[in-house]
mmCIF file of C-alpha atoms and ligand atoms in Angstrom:
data_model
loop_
_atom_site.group_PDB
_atom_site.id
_atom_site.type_symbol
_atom_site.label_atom_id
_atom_site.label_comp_id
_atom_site.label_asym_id
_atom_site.label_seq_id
_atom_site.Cartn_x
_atom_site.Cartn_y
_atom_site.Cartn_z
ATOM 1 C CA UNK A 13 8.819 30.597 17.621
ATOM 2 C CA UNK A 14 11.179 29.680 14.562
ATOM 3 C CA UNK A 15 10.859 25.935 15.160
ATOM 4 C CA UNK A 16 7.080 25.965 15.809
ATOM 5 C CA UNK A 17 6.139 27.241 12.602
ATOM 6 C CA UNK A 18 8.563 24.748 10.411
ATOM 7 C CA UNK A 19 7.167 21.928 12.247
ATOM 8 C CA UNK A 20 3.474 23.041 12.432
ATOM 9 C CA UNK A 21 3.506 25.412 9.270
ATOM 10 C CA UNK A 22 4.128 22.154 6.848
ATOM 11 C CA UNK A 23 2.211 22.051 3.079
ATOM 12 C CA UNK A 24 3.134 18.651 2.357
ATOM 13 C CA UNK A 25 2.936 15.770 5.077
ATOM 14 C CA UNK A 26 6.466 14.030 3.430
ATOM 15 C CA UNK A 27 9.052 15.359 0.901
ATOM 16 C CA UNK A 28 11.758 13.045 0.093
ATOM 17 C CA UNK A 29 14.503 13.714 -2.450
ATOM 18 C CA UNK A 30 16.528 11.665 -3.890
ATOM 19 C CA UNK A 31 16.971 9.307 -0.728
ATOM 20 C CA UNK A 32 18.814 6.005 -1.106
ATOM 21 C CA UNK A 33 19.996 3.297 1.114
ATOM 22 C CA UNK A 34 22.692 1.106 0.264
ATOM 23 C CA UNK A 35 23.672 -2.606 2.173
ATOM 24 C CA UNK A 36 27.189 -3.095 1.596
ATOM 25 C CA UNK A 37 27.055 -2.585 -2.164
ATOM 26 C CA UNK A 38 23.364 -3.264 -3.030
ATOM 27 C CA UNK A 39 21.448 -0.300 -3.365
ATOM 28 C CA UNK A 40 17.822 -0.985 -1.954
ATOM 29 C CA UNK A 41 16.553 2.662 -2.191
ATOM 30 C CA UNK A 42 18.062 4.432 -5.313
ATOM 31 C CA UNK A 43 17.347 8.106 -5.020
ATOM 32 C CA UNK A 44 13.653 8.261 -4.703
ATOM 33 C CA UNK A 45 11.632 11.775 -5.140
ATOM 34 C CA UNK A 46 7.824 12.125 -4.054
ATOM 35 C CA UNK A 47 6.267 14.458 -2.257
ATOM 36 C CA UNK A 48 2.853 12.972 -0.127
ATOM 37 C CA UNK A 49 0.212 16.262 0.287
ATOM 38 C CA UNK A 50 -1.792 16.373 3.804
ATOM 39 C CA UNK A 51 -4.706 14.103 4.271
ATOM 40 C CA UNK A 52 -3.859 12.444 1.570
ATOM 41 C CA UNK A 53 -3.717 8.574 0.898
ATOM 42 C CA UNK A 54 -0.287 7.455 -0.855
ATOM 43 C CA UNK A 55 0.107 3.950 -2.174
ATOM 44 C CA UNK A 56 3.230 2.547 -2.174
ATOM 45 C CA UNK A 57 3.444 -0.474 -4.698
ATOM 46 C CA UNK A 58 5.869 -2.724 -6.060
ATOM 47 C CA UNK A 59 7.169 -6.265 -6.169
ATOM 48 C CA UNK A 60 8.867 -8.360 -3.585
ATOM 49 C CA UNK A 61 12.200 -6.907 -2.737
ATOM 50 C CA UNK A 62 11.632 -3.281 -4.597
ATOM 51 C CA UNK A 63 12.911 -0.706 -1.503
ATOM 52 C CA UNK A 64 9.306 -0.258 -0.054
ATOM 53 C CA UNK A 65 10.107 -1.406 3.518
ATOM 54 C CA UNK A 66 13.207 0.498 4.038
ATOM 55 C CA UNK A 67 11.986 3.729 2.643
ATOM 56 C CA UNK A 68 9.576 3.550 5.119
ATOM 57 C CA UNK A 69 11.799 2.777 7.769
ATOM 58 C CA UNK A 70 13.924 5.833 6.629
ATOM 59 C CA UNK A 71 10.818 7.798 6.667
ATOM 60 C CA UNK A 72 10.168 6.792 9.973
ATOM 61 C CA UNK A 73 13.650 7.795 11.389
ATOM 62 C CA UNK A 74 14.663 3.947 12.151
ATOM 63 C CA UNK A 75 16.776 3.534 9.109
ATOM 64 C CA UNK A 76 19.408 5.898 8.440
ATOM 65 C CA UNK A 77 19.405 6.994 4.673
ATOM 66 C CA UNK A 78 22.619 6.783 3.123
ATOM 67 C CA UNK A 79 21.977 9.402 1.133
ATOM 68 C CA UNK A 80 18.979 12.276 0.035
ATOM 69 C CA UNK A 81 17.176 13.848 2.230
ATOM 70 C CA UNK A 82 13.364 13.765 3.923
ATOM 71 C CA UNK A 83 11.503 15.289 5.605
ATOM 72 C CA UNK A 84 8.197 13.998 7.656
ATOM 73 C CA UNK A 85 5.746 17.020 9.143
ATOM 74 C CA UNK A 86 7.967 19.081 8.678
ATOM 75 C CA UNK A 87 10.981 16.808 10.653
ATOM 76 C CA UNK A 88 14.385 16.127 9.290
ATOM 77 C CA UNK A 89 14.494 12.306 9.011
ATOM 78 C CA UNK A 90 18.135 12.093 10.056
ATOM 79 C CA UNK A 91 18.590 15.210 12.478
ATOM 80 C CA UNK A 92 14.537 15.203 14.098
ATOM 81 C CA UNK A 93 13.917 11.616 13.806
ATOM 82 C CA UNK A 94 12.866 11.651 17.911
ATOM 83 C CA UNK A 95 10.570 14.243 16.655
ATOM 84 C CA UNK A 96 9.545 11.639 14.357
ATOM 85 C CA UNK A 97 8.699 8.820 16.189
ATOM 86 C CA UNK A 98 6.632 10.929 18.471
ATOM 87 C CA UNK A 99 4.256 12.247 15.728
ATOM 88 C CA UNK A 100 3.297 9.461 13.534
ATOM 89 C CA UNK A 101 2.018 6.059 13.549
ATOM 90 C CA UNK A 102 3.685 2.774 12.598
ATOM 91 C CA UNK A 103 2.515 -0.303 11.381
ATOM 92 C CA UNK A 104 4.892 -2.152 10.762
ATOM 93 C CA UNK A 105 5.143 -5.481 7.746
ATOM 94 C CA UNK A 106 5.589 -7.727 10.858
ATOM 95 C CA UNK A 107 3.700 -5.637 13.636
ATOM 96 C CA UNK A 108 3.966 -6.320 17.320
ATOM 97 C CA UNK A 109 1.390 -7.187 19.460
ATOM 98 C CA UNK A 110 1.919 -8.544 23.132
ATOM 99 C CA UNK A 111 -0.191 -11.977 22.855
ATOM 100 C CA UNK A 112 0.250 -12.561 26.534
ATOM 101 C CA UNK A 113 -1.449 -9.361 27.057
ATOM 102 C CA UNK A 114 -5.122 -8.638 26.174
ATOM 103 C CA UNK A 115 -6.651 -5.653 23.846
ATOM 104 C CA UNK A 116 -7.207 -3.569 26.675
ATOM 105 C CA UNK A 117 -4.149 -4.393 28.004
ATOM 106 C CA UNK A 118 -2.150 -3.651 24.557
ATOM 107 C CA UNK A 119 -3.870 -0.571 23.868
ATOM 108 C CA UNK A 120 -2.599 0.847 27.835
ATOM 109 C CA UNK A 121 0.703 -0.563 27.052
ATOM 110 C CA UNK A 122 1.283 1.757 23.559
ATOM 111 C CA UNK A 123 -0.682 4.266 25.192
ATOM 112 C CA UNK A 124 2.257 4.695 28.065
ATOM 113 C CA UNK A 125 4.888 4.661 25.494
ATOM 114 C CA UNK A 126 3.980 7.613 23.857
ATOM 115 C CA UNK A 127 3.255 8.853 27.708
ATOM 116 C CA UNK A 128 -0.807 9.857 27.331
ATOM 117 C CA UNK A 129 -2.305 10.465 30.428
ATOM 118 C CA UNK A 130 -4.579 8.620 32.101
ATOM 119 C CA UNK A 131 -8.069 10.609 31.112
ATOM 120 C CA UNK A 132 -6.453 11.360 27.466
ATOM 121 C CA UNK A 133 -5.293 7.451 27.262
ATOM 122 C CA UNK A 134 -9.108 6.738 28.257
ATOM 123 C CA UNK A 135 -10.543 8.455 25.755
ATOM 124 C CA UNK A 136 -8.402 7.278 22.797
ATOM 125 C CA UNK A 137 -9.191 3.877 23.978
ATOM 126 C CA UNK A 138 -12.258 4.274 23.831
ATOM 127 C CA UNK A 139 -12.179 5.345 20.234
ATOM 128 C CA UNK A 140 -9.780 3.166 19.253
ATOM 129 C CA UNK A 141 -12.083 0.149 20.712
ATOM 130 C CA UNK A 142 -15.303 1.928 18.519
ATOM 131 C CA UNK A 143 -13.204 2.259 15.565
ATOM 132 C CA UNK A 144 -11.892 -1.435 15.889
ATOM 133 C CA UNK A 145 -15.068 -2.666 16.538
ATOM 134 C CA UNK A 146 -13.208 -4.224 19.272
ATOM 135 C CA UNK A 147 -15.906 -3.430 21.916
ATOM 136 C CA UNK A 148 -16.517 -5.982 23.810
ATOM 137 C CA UNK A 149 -12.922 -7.914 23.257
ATOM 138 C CA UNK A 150 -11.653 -6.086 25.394
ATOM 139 C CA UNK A 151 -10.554 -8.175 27.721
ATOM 140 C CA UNK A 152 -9.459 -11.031 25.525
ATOM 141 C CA UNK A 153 -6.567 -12.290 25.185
ATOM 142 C CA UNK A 154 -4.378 -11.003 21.647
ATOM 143 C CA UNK A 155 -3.659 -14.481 20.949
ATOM 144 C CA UNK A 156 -6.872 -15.499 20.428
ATOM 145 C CA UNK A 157 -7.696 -13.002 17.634
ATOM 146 C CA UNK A 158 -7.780 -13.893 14.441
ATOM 147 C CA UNK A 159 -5.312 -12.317 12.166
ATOM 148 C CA UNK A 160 -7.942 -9.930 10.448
ATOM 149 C CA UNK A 161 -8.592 -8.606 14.106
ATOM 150 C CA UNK A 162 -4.786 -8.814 15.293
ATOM 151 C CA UNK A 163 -4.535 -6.162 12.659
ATOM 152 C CA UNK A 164 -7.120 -3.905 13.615
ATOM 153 C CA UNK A 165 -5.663 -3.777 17.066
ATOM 154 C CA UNK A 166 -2.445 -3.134 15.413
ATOM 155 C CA UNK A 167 -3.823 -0.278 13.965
ATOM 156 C CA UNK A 168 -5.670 0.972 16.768
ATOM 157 C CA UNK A 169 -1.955 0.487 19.130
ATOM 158 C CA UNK A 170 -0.282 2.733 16.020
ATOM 159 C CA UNK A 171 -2.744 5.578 16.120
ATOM 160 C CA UNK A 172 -3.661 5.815 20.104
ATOM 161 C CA UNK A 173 -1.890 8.954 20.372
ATOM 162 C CA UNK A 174 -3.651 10.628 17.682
ATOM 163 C CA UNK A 175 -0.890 11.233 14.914
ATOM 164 C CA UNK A 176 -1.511 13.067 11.952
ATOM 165 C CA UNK A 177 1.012 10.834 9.808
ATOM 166 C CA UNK A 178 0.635 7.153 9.733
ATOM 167 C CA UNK A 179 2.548 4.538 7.908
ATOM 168 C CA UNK A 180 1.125 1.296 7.236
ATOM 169 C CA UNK A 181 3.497 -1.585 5.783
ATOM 170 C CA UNK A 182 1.443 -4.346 3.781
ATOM 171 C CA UNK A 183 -1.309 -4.379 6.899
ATOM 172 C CA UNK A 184 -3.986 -6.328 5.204
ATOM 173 C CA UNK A 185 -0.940 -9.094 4.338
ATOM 174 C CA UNK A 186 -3.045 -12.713 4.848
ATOM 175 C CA UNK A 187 -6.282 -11.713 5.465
ATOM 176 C CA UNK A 188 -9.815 -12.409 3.656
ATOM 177 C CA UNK A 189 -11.304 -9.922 1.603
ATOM 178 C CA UNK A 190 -14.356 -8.961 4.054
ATOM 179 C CA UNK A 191 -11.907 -7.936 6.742
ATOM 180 C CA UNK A 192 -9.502 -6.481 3.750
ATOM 181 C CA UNK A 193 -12.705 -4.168 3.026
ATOM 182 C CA UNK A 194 -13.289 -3.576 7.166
ATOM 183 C CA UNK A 195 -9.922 -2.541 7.665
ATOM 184 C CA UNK A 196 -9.861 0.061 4.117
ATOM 185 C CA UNK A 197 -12.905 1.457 5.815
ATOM 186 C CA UNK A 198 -11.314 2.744 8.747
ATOM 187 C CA UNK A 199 -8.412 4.098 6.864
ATOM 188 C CA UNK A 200 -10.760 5.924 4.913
ATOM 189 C CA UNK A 201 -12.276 7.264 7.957
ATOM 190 C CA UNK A 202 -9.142 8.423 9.261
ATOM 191 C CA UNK A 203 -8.274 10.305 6.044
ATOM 192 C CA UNK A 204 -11.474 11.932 6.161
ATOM 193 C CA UNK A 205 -10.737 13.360 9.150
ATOM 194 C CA UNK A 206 -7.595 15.116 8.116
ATOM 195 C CA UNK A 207 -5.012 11.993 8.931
ATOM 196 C CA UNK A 208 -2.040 11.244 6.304
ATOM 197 C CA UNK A 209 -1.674 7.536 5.412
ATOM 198 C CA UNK A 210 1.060 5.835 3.624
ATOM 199 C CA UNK A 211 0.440 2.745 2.576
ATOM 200 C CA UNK A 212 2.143 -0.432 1.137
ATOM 201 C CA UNK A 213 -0.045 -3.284 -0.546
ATOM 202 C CA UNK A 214 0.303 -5.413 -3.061
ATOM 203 C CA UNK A 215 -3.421 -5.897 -3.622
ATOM 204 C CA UNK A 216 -4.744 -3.876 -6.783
ATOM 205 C CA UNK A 217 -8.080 -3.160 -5.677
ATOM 206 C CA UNK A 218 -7.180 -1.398 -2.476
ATOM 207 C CA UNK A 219 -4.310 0.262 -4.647
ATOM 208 C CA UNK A 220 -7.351 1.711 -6.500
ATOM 209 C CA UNK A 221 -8.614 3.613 -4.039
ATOM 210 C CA UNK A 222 -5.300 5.336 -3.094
ATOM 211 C CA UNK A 223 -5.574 9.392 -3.846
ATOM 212 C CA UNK A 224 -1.882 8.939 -5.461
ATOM 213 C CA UNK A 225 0.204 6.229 -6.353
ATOM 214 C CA UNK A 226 4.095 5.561 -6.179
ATOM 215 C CA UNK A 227 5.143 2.778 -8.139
ATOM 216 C CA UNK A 228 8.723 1.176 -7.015
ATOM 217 C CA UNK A 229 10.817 -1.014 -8.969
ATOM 218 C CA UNK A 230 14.422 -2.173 -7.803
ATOM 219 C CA UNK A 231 14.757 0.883 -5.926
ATOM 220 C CA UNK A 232 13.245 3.245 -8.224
ATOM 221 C CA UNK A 233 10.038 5.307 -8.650
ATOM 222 C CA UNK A 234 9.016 4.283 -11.944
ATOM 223 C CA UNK A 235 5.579 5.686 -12.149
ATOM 224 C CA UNK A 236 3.988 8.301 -10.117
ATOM 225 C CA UNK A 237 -0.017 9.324 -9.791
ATOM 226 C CA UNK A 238 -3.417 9.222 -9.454
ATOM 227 C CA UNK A 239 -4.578 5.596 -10.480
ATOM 228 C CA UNK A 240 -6.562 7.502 -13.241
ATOM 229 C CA UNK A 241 -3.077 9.367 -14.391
ATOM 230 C CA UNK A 242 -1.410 6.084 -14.488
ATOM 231 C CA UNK A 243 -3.698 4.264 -16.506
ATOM 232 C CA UNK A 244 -3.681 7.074 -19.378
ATOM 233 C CA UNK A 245 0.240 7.604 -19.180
ATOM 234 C CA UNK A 246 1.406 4.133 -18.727
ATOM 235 C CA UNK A 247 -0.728 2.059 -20.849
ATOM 236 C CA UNK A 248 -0.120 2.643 -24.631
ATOM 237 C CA UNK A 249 -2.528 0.440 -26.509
ATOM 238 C CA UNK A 250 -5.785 -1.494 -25.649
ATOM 239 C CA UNK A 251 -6.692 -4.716 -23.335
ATOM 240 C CA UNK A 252 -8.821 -7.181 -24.680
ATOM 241 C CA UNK A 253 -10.552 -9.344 -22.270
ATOM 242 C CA UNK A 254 -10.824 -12.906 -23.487
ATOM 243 C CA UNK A 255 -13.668 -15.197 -20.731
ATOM 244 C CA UNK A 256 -13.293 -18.068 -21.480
ATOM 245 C CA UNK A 257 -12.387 -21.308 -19.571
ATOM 246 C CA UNK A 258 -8.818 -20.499 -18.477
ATOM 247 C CA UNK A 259 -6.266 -22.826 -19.170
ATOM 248 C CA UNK A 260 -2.566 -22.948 -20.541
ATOM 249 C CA UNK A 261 -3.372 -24.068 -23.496
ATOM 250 C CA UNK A 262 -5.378 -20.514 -24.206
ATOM 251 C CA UNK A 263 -3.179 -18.462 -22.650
ATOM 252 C CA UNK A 264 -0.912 -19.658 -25.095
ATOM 253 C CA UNK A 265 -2.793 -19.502 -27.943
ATOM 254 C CA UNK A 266 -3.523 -15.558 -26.864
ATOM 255 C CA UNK A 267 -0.241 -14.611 -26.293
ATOM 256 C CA UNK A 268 1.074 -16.138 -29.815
ATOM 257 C CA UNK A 269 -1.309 -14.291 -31.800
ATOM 258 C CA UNK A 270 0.445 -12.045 -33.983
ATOM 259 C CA UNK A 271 -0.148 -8.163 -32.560
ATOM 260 C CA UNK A 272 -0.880 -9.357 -28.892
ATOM 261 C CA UNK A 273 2.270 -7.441 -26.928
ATOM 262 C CA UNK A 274 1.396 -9.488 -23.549
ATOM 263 C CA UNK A 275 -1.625 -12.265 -22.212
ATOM 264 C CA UNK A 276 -2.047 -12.708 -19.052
ATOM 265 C CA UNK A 277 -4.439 -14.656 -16.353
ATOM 266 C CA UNK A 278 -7.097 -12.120 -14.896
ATOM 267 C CA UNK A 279 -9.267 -13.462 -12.318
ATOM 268 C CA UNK A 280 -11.329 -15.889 -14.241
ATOM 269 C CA UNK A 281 -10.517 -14.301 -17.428
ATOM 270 C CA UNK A 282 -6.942 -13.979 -19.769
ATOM 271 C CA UNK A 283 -6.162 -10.406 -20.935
ATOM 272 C CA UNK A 284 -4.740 -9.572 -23.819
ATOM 273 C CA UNK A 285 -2.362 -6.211 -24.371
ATOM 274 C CA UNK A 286 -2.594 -5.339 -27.846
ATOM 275 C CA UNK A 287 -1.950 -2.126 -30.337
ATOM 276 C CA UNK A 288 -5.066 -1.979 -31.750
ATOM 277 C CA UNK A 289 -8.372 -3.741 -29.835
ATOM 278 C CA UNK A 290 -9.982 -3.705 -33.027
ATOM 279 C CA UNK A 291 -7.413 -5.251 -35.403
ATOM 280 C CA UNK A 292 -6.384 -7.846 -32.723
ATOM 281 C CA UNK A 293 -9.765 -9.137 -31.594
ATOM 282 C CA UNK A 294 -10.503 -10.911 -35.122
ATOM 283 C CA UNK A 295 -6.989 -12.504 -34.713
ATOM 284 C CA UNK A 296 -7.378 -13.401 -30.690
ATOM 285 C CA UNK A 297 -10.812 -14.889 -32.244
ATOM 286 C CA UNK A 298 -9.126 -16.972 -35.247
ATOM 287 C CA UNK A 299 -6.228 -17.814 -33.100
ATOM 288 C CA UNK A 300 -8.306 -19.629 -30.359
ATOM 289 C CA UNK A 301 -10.472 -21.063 -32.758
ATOM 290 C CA UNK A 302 -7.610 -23.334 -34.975
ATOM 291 C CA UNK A 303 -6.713 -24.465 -31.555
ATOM 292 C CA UNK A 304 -9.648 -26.287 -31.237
ATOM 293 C CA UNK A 305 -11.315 -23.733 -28.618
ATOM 294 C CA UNK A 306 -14.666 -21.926 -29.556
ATOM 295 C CA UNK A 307 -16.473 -21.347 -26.184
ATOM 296 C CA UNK A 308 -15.521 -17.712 -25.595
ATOM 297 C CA UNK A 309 -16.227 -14.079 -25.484
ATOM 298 C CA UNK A 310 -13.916 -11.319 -26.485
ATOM 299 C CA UNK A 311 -14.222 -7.784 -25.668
ATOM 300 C CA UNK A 312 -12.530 -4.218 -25.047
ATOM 301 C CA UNK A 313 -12.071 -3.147 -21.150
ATOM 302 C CA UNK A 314 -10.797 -0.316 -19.780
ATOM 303 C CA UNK A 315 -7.309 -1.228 -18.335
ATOM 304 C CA UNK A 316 -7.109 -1.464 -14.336
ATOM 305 C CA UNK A 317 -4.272 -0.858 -12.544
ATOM 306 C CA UNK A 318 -3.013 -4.399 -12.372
ATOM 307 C CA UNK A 319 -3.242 -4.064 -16.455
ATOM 308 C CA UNK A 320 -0.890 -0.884 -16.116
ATOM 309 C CA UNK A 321 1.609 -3.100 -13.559
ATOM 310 C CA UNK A 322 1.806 -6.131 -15.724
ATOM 311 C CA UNK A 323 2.979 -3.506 -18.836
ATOM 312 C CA UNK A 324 4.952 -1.281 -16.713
ATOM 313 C CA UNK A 325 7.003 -4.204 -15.265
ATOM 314 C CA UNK A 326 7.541 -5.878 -18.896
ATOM 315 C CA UNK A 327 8.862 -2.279 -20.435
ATOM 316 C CA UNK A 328 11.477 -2.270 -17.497
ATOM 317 C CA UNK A 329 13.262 -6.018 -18.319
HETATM 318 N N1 ATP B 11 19.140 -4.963 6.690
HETATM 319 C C1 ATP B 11 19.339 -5.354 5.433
HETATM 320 N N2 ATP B 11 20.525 -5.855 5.023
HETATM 321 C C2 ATP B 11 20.734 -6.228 3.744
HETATM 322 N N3 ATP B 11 19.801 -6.158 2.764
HETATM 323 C C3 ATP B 11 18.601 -5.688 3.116
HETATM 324 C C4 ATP B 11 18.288 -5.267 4.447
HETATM 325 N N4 ATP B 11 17.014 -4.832 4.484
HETATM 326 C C5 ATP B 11 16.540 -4.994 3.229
HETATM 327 N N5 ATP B 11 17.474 -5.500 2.400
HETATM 328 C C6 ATP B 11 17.330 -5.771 0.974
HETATM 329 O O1 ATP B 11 16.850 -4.610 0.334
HETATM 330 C C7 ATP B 11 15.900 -4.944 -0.682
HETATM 331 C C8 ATP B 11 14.618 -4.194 -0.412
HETATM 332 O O2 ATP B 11 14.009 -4.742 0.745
HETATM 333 P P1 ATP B 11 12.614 -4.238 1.297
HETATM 334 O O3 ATP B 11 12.345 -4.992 2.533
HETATM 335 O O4 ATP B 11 12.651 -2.759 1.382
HETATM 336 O O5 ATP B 11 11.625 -4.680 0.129
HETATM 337 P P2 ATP B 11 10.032 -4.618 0.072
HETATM 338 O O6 ATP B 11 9.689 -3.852 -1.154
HETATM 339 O O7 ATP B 11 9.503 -4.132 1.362
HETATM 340 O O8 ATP B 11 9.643 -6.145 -0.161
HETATM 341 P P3 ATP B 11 8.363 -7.004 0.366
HETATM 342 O O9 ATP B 11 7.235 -6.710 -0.597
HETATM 343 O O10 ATP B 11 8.818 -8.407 0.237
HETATM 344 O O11 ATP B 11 8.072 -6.598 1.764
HETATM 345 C C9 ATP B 11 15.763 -6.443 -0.659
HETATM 346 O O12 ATP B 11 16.599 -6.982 -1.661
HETATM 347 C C10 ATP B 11 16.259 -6.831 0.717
HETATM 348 O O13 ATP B 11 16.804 -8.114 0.717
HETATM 349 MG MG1 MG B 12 8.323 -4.982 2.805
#
């Protein structure tokens, strides 16, 4: 069977090229190309308003591009997007869960749209629940979980039919970092066990542990890798890490220093992008000091990812 073997016999879980979707006459998606490899974990970063919902609505087969083309396992976006819908999870930025209804009851709910039956629905459920850690809940109420475990049951409702794509948009949005690290554990569970995930965040450390990134910027791809790629091809020169009690009044002194390119707040520390670590330290050092501050330490760190999206976004204005 000719149709079996396109939609079965796929290499790469998504191939998009050049898509784009206009509004009127704003561009939101402006001919993006990436390709996303099976089992493989693709972060999709970039600031407020950069295309990264609607490219995954395209990929999803709810948005119609208006132009490009993509494919998703192996299923035109425009032409197969039924196909779509039935093979792959969505989370969406502003997921839907019934509150009126209870875990158990959501679960059966998603379970009968995508029409498992009932010993098939029984046994996703019950790995869903033992994924979710949700054993126990289930008979509680939606509305009464918190929004770290409203998203977990999101998640579970996305995958109960088992897809081998999933697309996840911002799903850690408002939660604490414990349940931030909870939920990344279960996506790394699923990808060990073969599943695609596409991702959107816009927190750096989970970005980190992304196989590939794609970084968008006012509807374009403007960097594409592995975070290790990206931090050797888009970070020309060093960044110095000043600790020191942060305060305007440093970060100002930082960033005028002669040679310092860009100085920014980091955590509890400022960072400095410079040419030269060595040559700029010294002047970081006398710089601080004529302002009157002298309780500090300087030194050389290996730039993170955040480091590479602060420079990144400055080349582009
Ligand atoms: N239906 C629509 N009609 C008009 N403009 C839209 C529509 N949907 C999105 N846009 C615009 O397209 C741009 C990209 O929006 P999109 O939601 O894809 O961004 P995003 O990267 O997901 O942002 P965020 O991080 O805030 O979720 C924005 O300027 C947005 O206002
Ligand atoms: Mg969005």
């Amino acid at each position: 069977m000719v149709l079996s073997t396109t939609s079965n016999g796929y290499e790469k879980s998504i191939v998009v090229d050049g898509l784009t979707r206009k509004f009127g006459e704003f561009t939101a998606v402006d001919g993006v190309s990436f390709d996303v490899r099976r089992g493989e974990i693709f972060g999709f970063l970039g600031p407020n308003g950069s295309g990264k919902s609607t490219t995954i609505r395209m990929l999803c087969g709810i948005l119609e591009p208006s132009g490009g083309r993509a494919s998703v396992l192996g299923f035109d976006v425009v032409n197969q997007s039924e196909q779509i819908k039935q093979h792959i999870g969505y989370m969406s930025q502003k997921f839907s869960l019934y509150d009126d209804l209870t875990v158990m009851e959501n679960l059966d709910f998603y379970g009968g749209i995508y029409g498992l039956g009932n010993s098939k629905l029984a046994e996703r459920k019950d790995f869903v629940l033992e994924m979710a850690d949700l054993k126990g809940r289930e008979h509680e109420l939606a509305a009464n979980l918190s929004t770290g475990w409203k998203q977990r049951l999101a998640l579970g409702c996305a995958i109960i039919h088992e897809p081998r794509m999933v697309f996840l948009d911002e799903p850690t949005g408002g939660v604490d970092p414990v349940s931030r690290r909870n939920f990344w554990d279960m996506l790394y569970h699923m990808a060990e066990a073969g599943t695609t995930l596409f991702v959107t965040t816009h927190y750096m450390d989970e970005a980190e542990h992304c196989h590939r990134i794609g970084f968008i910027y006012q509807g374009s791809i403007i960097a594409l890798g592995t975070p290790d790629q990206l931090k050797k091809d888009h970070m020309a020169g060093d960044i110095v890490e000043i600790s020191i009690d942060t305060s305007q009044r440093a970060l100002t002194a930082v960033g005028q220093t002669p040679g310092v390119d860009e100085a920014y707040f980091y955590g509890a520390t400022i960072h400095a992008k410079v040419g030269s670590a060595a040559r700029e330290s010294l002047a970081i050092e006398k710089s601080l000091k004529s302002t009157g501050l002298s309780d500090f330490t300087i030194q050389v760190v290996q730039p993170s990812l955040e480091d590479v999206f602060v420079n990144l976004i400055e080349t582009m204005r």
